[in-house]
Structures are given as C-alpha cells and as structure tokens.
PDB file of C-alpha atoms in Angstrom:
ATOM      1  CA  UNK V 955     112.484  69.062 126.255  1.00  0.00           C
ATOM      2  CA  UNK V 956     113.105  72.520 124.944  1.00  0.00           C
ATOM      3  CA  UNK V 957     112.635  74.329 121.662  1.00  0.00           C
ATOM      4  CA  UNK V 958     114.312  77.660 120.320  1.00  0.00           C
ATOM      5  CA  UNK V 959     113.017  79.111 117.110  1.00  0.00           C
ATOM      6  CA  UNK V 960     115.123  82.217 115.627  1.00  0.00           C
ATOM      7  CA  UNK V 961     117.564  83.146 118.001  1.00  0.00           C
ATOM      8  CA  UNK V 962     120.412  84.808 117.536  1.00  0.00           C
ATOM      9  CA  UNK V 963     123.505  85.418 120.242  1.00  0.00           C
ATOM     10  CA  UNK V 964     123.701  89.005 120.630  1.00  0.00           C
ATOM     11  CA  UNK V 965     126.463  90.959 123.103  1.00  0.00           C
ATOM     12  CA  UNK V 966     124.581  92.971 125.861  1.00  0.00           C
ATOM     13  CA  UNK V 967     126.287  95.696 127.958  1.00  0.00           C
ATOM     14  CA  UNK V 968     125.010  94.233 131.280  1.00  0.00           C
ATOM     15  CA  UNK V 969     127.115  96.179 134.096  1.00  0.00           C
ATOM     16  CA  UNK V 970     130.279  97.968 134.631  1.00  0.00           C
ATOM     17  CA  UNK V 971     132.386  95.087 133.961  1.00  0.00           C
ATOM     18  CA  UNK V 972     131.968  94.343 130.433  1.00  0.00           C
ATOM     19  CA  UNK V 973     129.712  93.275 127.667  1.00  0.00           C
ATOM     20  CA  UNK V 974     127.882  89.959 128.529  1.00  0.00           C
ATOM     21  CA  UNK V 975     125.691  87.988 125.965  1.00  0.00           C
ATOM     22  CA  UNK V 976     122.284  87.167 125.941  1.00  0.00           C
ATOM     23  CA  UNK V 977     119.651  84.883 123.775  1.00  0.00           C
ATOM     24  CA  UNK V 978     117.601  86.933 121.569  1.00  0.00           C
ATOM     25  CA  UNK V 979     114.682  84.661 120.215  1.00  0.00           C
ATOM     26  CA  UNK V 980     111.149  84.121 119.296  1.00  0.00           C
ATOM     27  CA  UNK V 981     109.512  81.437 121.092  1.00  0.00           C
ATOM     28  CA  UNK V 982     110.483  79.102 123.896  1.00  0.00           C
ATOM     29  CA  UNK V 983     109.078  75.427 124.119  1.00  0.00           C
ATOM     30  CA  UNK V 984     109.873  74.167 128.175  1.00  0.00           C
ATOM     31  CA  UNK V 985     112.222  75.321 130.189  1.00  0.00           C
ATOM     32  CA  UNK V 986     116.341  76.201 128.729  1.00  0.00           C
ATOM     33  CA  UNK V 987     118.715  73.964 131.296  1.00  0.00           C
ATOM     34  CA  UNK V 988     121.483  76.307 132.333  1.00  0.00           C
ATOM     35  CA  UNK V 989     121.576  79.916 133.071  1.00  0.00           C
ATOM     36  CA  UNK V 990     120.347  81.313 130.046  1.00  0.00           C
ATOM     37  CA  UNK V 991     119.002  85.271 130.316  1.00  0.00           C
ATOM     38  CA  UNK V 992     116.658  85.010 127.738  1.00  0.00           C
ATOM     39  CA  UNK V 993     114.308  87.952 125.929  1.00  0.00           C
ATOM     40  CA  UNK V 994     111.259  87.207 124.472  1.00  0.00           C
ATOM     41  CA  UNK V 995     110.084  88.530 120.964  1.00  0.00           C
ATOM     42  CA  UNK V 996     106.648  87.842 120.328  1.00  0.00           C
ATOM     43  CA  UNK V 997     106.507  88.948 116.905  1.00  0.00           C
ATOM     44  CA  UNK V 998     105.971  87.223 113.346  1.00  0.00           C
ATOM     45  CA  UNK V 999     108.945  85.499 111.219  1.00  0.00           C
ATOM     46  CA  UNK V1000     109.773  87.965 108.915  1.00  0.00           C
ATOM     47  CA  UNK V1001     109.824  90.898 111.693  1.00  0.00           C
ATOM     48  CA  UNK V1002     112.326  88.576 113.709  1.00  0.00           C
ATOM     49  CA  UNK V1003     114.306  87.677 110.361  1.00  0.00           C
ATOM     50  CA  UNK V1004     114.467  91.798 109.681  1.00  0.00           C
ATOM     51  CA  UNK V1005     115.350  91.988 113.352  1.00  0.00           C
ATOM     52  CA  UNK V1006     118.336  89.762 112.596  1.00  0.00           C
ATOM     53  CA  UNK V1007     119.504  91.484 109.409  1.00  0.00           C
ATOM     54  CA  UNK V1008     119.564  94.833 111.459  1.00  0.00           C
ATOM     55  CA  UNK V1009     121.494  93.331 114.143  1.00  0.00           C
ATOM     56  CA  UNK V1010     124.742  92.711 110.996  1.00  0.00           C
ATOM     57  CA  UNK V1011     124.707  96.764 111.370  1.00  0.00           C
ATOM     58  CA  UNK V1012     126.681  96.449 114.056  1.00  0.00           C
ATOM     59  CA  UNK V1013     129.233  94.288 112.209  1.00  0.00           C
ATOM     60  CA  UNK V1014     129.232  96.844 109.725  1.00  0.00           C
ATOM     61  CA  UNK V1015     129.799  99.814 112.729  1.00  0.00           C
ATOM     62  CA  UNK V1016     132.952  98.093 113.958  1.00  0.00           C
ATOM     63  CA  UNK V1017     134.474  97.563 110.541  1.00  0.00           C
ATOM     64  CA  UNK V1018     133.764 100.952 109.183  1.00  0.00           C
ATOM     65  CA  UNK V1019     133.298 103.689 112.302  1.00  0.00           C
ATOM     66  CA  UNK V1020     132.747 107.126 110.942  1.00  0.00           C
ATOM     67  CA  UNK V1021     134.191 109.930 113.743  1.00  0.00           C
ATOM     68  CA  UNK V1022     131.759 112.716 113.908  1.00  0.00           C
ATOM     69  CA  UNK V1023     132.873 115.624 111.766  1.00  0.00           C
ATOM     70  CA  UNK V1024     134.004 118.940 114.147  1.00  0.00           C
ATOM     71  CA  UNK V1025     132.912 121.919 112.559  1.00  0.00           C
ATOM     72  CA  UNK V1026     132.070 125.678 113.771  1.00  0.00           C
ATOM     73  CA  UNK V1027     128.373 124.526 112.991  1.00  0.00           C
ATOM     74  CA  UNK V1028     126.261 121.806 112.132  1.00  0.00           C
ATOM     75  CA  UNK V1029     125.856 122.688 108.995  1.00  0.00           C
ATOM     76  CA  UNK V1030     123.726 120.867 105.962  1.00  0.00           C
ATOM     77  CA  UNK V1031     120.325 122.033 106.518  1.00  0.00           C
ATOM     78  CA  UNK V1032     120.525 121.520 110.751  1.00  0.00           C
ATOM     79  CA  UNK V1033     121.442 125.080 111.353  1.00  0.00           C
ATOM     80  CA  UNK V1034     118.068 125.378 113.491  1.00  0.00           C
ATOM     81  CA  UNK V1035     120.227 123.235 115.803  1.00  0.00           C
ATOM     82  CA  UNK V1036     122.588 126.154 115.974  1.00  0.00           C
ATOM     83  CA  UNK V1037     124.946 124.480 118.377  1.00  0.00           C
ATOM     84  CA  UNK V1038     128.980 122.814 117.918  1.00  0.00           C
ATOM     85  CA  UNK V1039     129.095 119.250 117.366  1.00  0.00           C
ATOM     86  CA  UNK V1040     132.106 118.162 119.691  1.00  0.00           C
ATOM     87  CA  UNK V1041     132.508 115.312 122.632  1.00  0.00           C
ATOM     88  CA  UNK V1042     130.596 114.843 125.100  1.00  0.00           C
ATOM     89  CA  UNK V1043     131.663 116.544 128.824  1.00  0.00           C
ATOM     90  CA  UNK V1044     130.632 114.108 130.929  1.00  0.00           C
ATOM     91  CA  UNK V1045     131.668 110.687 129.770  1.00  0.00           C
ATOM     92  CA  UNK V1046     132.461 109.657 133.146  1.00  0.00           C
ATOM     93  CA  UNK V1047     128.761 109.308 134.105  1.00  0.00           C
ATOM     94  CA  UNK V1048     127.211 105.568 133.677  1.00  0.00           C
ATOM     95  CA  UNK V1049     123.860 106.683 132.286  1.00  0.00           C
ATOM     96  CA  UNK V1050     122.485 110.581 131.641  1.00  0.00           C
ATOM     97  CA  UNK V1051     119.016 111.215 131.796  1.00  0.00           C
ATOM     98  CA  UNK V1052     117.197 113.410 128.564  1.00  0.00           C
ATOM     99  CA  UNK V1053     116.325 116.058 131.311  1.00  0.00           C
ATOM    100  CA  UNK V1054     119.723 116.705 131.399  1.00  0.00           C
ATOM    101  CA  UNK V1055     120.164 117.526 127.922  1.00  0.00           C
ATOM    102  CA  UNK V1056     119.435 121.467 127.399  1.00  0.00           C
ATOM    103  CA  UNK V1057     120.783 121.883 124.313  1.00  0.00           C
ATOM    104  CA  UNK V1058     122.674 119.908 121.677  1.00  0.00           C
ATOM    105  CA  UNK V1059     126.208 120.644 123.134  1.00  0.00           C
ATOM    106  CA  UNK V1060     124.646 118.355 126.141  1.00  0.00           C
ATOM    107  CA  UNK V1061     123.754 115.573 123.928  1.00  0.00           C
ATOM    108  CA  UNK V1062     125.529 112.690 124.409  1.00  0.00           C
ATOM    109  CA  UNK V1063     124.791 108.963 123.623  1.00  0.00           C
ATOM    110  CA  UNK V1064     126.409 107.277 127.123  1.00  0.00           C
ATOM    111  CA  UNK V1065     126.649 103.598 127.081  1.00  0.00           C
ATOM    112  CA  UNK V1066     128.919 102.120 130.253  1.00  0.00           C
ATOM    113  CA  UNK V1067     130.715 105.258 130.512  1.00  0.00           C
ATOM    114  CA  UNK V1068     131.489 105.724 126.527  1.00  0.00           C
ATOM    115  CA  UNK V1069     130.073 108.535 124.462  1.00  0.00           C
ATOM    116  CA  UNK V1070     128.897 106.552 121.884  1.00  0.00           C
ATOM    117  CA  UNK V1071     128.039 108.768 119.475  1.00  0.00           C
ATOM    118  CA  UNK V1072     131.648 109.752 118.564  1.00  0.00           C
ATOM    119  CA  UNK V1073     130.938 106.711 116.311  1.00  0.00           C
ATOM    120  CA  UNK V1074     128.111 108.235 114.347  1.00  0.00           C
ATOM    121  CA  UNK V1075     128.439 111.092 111.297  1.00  0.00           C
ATOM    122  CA  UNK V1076     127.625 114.599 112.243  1.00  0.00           C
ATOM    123  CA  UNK V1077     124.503 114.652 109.980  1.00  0.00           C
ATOM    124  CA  UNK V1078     123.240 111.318 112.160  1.00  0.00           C
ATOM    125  CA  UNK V1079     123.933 112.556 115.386  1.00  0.00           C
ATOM    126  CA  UNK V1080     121.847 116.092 114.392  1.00  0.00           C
ATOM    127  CA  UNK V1081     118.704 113.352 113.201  1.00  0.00           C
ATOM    128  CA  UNK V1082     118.747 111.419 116.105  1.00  0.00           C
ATOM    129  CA  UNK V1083     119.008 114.581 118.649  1.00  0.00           C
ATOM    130  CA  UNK V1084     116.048 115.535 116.894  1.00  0.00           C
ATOM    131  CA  UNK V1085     113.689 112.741 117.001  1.00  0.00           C
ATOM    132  CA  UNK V1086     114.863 112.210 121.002  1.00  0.00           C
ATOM    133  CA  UNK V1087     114.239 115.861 120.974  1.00  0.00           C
ATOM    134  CA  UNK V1088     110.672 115.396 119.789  1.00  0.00           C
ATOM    135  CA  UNK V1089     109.926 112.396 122.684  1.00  0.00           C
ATOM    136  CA  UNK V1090     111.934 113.779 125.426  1.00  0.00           C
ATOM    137  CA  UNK V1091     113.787 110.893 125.914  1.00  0.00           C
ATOM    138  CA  UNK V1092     116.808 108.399 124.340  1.00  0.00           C
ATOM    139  CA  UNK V1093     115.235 106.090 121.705  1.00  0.00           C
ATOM    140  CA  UNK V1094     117.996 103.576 121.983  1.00  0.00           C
ATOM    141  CA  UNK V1095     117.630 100.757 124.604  1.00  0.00           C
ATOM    142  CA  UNK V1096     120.305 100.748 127.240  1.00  0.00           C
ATOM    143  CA  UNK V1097     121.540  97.674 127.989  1.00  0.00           C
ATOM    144  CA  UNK V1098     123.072  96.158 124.286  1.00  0.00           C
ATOM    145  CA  UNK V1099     126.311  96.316 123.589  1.00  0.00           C
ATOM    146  CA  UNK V1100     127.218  99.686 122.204  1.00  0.00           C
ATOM    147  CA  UNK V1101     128.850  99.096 118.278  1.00  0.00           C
ATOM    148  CA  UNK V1102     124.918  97.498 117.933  1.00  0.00           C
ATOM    149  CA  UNK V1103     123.655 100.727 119.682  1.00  0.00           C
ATOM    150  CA  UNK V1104     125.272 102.791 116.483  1.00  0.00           C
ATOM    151  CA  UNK V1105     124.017 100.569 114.077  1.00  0.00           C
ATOM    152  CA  UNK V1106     120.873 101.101 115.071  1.00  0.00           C
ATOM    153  CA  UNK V1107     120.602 104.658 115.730  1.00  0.00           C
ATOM    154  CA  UNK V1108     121.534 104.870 112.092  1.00  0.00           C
ATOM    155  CA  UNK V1109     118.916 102.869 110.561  1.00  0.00           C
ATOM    156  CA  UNK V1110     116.571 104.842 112.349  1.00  0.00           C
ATOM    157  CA  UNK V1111     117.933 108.593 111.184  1.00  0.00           C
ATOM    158  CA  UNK V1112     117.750 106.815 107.768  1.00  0.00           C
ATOM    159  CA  UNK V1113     114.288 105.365 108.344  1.00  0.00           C
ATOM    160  CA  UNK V1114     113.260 109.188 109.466  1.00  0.00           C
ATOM    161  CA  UNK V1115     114.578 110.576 107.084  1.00  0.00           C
ATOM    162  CA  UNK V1116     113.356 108.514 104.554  1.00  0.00           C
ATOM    163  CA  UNK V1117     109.400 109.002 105.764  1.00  0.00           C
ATOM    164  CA  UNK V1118     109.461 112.572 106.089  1.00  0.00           C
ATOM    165  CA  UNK V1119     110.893 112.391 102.094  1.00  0.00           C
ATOM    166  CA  UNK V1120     107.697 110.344 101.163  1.00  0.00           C
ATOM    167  CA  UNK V1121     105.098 111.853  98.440  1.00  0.00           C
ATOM    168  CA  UNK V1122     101.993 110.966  97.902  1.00  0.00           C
ATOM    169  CA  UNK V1123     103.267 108.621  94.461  1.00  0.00           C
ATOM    170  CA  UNK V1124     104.894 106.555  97.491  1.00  0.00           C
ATOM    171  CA  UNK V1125     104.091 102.924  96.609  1.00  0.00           C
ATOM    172  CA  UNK V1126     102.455 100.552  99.195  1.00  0.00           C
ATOM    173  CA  UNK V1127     105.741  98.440  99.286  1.00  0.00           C
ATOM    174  CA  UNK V1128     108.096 101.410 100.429  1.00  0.00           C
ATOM    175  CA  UNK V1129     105.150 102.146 103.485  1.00  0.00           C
ATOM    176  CA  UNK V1130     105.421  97.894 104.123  1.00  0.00           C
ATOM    177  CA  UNK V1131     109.569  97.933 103.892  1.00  0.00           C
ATOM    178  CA  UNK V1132     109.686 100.873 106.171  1.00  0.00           C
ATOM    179  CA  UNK V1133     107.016  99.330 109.053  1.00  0.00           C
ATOM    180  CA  UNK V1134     108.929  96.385 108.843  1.00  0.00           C
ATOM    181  CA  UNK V1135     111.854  97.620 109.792  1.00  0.00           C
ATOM    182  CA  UNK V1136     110.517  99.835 112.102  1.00  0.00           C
ATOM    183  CA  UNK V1137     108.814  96.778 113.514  1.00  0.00           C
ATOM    184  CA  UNK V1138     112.323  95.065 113.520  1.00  0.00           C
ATOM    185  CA  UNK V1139     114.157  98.047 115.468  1.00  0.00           C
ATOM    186  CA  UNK V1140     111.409  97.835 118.046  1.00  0.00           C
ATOM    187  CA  UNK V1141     112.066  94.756 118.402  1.00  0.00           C
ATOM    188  CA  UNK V1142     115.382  95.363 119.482  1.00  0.00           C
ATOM    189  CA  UNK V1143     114.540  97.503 121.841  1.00  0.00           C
ATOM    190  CA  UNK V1144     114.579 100.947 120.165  1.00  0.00           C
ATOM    191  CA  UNK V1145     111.697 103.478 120.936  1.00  0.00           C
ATOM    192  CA  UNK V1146     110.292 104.062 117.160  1.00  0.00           C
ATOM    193  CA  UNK V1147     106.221 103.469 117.605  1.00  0.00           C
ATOM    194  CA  UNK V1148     106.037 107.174 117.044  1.00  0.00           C
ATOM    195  CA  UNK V1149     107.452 106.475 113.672  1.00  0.00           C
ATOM    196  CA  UNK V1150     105.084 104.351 113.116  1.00  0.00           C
ATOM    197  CA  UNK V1151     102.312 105.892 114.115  1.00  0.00           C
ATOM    198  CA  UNK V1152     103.264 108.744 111.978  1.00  0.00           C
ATOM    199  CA  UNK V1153     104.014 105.850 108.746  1.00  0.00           C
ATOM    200  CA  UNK V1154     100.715 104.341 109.460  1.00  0.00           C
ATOM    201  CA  UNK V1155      99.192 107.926 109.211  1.00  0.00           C
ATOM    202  CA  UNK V1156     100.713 109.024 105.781  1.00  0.00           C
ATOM    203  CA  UNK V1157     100.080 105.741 104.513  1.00  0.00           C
ATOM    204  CA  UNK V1158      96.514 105.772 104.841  1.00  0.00           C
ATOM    205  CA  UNK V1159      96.097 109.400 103.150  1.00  0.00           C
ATOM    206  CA  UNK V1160      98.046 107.694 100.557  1.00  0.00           C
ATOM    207  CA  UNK V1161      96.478 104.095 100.379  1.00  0.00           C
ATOM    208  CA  UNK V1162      92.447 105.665 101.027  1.00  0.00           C
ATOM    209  CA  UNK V1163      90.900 103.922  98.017  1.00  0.00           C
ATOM    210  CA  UNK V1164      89.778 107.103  96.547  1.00  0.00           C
ATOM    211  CA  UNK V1165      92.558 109.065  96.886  1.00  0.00           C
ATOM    212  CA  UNK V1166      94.741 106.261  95.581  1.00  0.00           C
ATOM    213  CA  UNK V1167      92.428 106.303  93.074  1.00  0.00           C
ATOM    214  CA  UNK V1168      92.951 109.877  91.921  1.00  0.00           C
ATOM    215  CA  UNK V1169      97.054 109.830  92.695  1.00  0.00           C
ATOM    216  CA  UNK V1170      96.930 106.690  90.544  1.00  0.00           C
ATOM    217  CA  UNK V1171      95.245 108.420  87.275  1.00  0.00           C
ATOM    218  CA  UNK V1172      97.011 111.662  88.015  1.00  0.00           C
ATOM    219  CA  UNK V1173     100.477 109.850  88.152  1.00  0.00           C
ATOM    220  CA  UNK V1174      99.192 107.587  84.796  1.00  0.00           C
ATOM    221  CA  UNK V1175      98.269 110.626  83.061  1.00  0.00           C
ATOM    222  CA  UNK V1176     101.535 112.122  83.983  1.00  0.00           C
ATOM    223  CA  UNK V1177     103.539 109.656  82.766  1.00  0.00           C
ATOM    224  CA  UNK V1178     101.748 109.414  79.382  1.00  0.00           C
ATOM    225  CA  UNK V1179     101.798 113.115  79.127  1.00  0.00           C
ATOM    226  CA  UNK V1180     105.793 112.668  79.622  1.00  0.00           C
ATOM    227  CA  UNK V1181     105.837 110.511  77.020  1.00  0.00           C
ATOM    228  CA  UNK V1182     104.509 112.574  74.338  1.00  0.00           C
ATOM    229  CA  UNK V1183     106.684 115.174  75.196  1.00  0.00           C
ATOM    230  CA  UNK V1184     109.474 112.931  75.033  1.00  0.00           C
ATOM    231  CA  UNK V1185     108.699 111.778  71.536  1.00  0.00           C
ATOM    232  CA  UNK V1186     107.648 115.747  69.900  1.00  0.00           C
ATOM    233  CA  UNK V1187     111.533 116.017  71.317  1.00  0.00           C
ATOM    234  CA  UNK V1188     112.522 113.458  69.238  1.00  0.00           C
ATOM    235  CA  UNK V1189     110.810 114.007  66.348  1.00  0.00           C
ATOM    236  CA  UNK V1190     111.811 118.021  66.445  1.00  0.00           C
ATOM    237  CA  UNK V1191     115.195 116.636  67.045  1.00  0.00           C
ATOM    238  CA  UNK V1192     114.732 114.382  63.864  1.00  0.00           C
ATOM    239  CA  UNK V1193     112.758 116.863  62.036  1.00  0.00           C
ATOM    240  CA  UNK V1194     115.620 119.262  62.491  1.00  0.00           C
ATOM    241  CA  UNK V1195     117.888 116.629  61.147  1.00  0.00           C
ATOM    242  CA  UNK V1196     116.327 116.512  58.491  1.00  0.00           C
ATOM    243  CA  UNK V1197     116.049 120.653  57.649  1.00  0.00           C
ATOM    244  CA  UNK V1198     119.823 120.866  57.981  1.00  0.00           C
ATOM    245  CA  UNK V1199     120.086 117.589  54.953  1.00  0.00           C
ATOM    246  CA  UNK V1200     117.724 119.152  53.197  1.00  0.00           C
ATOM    247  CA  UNK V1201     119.838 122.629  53.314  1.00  0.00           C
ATOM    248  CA  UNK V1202     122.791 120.593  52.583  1.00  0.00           C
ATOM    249  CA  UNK V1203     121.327 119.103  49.254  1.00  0.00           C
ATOM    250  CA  UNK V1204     119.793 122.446  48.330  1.00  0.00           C
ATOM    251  CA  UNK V1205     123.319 123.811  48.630  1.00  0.00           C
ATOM    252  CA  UNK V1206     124.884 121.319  46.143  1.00  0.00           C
ATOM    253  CA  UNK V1207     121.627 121.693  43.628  1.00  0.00           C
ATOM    254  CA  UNK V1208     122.462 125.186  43.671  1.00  0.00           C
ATOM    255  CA  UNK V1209     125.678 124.709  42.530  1.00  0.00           C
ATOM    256  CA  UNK V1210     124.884 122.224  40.060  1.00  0.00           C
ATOM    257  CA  UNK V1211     121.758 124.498  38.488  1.00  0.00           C
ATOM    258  CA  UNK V1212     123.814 126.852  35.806  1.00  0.00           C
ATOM    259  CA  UNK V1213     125.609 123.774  34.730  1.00  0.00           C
ATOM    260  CA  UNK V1214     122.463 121.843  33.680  1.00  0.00           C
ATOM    261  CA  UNK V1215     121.349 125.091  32.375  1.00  0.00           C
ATOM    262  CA  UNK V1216     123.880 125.264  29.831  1.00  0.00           C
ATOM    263  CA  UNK V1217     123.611 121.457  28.991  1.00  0.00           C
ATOM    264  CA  UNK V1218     120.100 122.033  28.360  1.00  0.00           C
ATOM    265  CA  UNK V1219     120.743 124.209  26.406  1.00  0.00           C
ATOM    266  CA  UNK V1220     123.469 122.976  23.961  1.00  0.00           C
ATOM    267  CA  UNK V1221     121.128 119.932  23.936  1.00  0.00           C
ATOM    268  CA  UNK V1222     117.805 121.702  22.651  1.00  0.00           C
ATOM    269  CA  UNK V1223     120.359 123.874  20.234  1.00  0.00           C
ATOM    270  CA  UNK V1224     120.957 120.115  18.527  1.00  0.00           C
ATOM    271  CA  UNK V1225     117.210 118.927  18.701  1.00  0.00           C
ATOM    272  CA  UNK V1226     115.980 122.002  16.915  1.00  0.00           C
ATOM    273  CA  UNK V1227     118.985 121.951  14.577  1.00  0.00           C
ATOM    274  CA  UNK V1228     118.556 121.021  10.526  1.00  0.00           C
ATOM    275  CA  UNK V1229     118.555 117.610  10.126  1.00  0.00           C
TER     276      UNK V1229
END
C-alpha cells in the first residue's frame, strides 16, 4: 500500500540521450511498485503548492522564448558588467564549471550541450551572472529539463531584483510572498538560501517591534500630512475658481453701474418732484 501526496510529473534532463521524467512529491507512504526515480520534498503544503505554480514557468518559457538582445554593451544600468552579450563558445561541452567563467563573455548557462540562456532577455542573463557571480557557482540545478531551467532563472532575477528594491514601508506580506517563493525555487533545486538569508535580514530591521513602530507612525503621519496638502490644493484650486467668477461678475456690475446711476436718478428727480 502506497501513498503520494502533491506530486507533480516533471521532465528531467537525465543523460545525453534526452529528457527523462521523474516524480516530484512530498511524502511517500510504503514502497512505489515499478521503477519510479522519485525526489523527496520535505517541506510544508503551501511551499510545495508554490513549488508547483513555479514549475507552469516553464510552460510559459516554451510558448513565449525571448532571444537575448545583441548589443555593443549591456546596457540599462549593467555597464559595470562592461562585457558583449553574445552566444556562448563552447556549447559543445556537457557541463562548464563557474571556475571557468572569467568574465561575462564566458558565461554560459549549459544544459546537455545547449546554451540555455539564449532563451533568457539580456537584462536577465546580466542578473543572474551577477548573483552566480556573488556565490561562485551556477544557482540552477543541473539535471531538469532545460525550458524549466529558464523559467526559473527568471523568477529568481525577478525575486532579486525585487528585494534589493525593498524600503523600509515594505509590508510583512511582500517579505512572506517573497520567502515563499524563494522557499519554492529551493525546492526545485535552485541555490537561493543566500536570498534568503539576506530577506530574513532586511525583514527583521523592518519587522523589529520598535522600529516598526516608528516606520509605522512616520509612514501614518506621512500619509495624513499628504492629505492635507492634497485638500489646500483643492481648495486653492476652488478658491481660485471662485476669484476668476467673482472677476467675471464684477466685470458685468461694472458695466451695469452708470446705467443704474442714471435710473436713480430720473427716479429721485420724480420723488422730489411737486405733487
């Protein structure tokens, strides 16, 4: 008798031949009859369930593949790189070790002989080079099949990117959305617990009760002081709404002034008149 909870069929580059497939699930009850290669995840049910929503990324990589953008430079705030994105020279090679990467014209994203990271934007390809450049080493597992491989390289640039954007008005759901899919990509085998080392850092400078505290009142006190200012725009806007109807009408009592002058004055020529 045997029991799978959350699994999900996922393709696996396993050799030279091809892509194979391979059970991805949570728990196992007994013994699977049958030559099943199984991994286990022993993780919660909502990191598995975020694991399986990242793994329709690579779904989305096959339907819509990006081609990295050739260009003299890198461009878009990566100039630091200082290096031409173009193809990788050595696709021939099975796997290629970090070591061998000396500069960014090295970097390539090898999976069974394919430079995978043809698939990925130029702006991705500059983020990920950067956080393997920080560890030394690939982030991505090897062995999964490689449109997955893109998929999740890019949730992981966005991920990055996303932390080092974070302020200290960054709600306590954004820090729990991010470590769960952090959580979720390690589950699939990428390298991220520096990420979340670093999210687990900034969120408790941000979370500390006193600070949060003080960012709380501060941000309160911002927003009420906003608005004010929004409503003295509206009522100088109104007020001078009302200066330019008030011109208008003087404009028209000016014009009308001599005339009920004169009718005044016929008028009190008759009232003092003999009877």
């Amino acid at each position: 008798m045997w029991t799978l909870h959350h699994f999900v069929w996922l393709p696996v580059v396993s050799d030279a031949r091809g892509p194979s497939s391979k059970w991805f699930h949570q728990q196992v009850v007994g013994d699977a009859p049958g030559p099943i290669s199984s991994l286990h995840i022993r993780n919660s049910s909502n990191e598995v369930d975020c694991a399986l929503s990242l793994l329709q990324l690579a779904a989305q990589s096959e339907e819509q593949v990006t081609q990295a953008t050739l260009s003299p430079s890198v461009g878009n705030g990566n100039e630091d790189v200082g290096l031409e994105v173009q193809e990788c020279s050595r696709p021939s090679e099975p796997h290629l070790s970090f070591e061998e990467v000396k500069s960014f014209e090295d970097f390539c994203i090898l999976l069974d002989r394919v430079d995978t990271g043809r698939e990925l934007t130029t702006d991705v390809r500059v983020g990920y080079y950067k956080l393997c450049l920080y560890k030394k080493e690939f982030l991505h597992p090897e062995d999964v099949y490689n449109k997955l491989v893109v998929g999740l390289i890019r949730k992981t640039v966005e991920i990055g990117d996303e932390i080092k954007r974070c302020k200290l008005t960054t709600s306590k759901e954004e820090f729990e959305n991010w470590n769960k899919n952090l959580k979720a990509l390690e589950t699939l085998g990428m390298k991220v617990r520096f990420l979340r080392d670093k999210l687990i850092t900034l969120a408790r400078l941000v979370l500390d009760s006193e600070s949060a505290a003080d960012v709380k009142q501060y941000t309160e006190a911002t927003n009420e002081c906003k608005q004010i200012e929004d409503e003295l725009k509206k009522l100088a806007a109104k007020r001078n709404k009302l200066k330019e109807s008030a011109k208008k009408i003087k404009e028209v009592s000016g014009a009308l002034e001599q005339k009920v002058e004169r009718y005044e004055l016929r008028f009190k020529e008759v009232v003092n008149g003999p009877w």
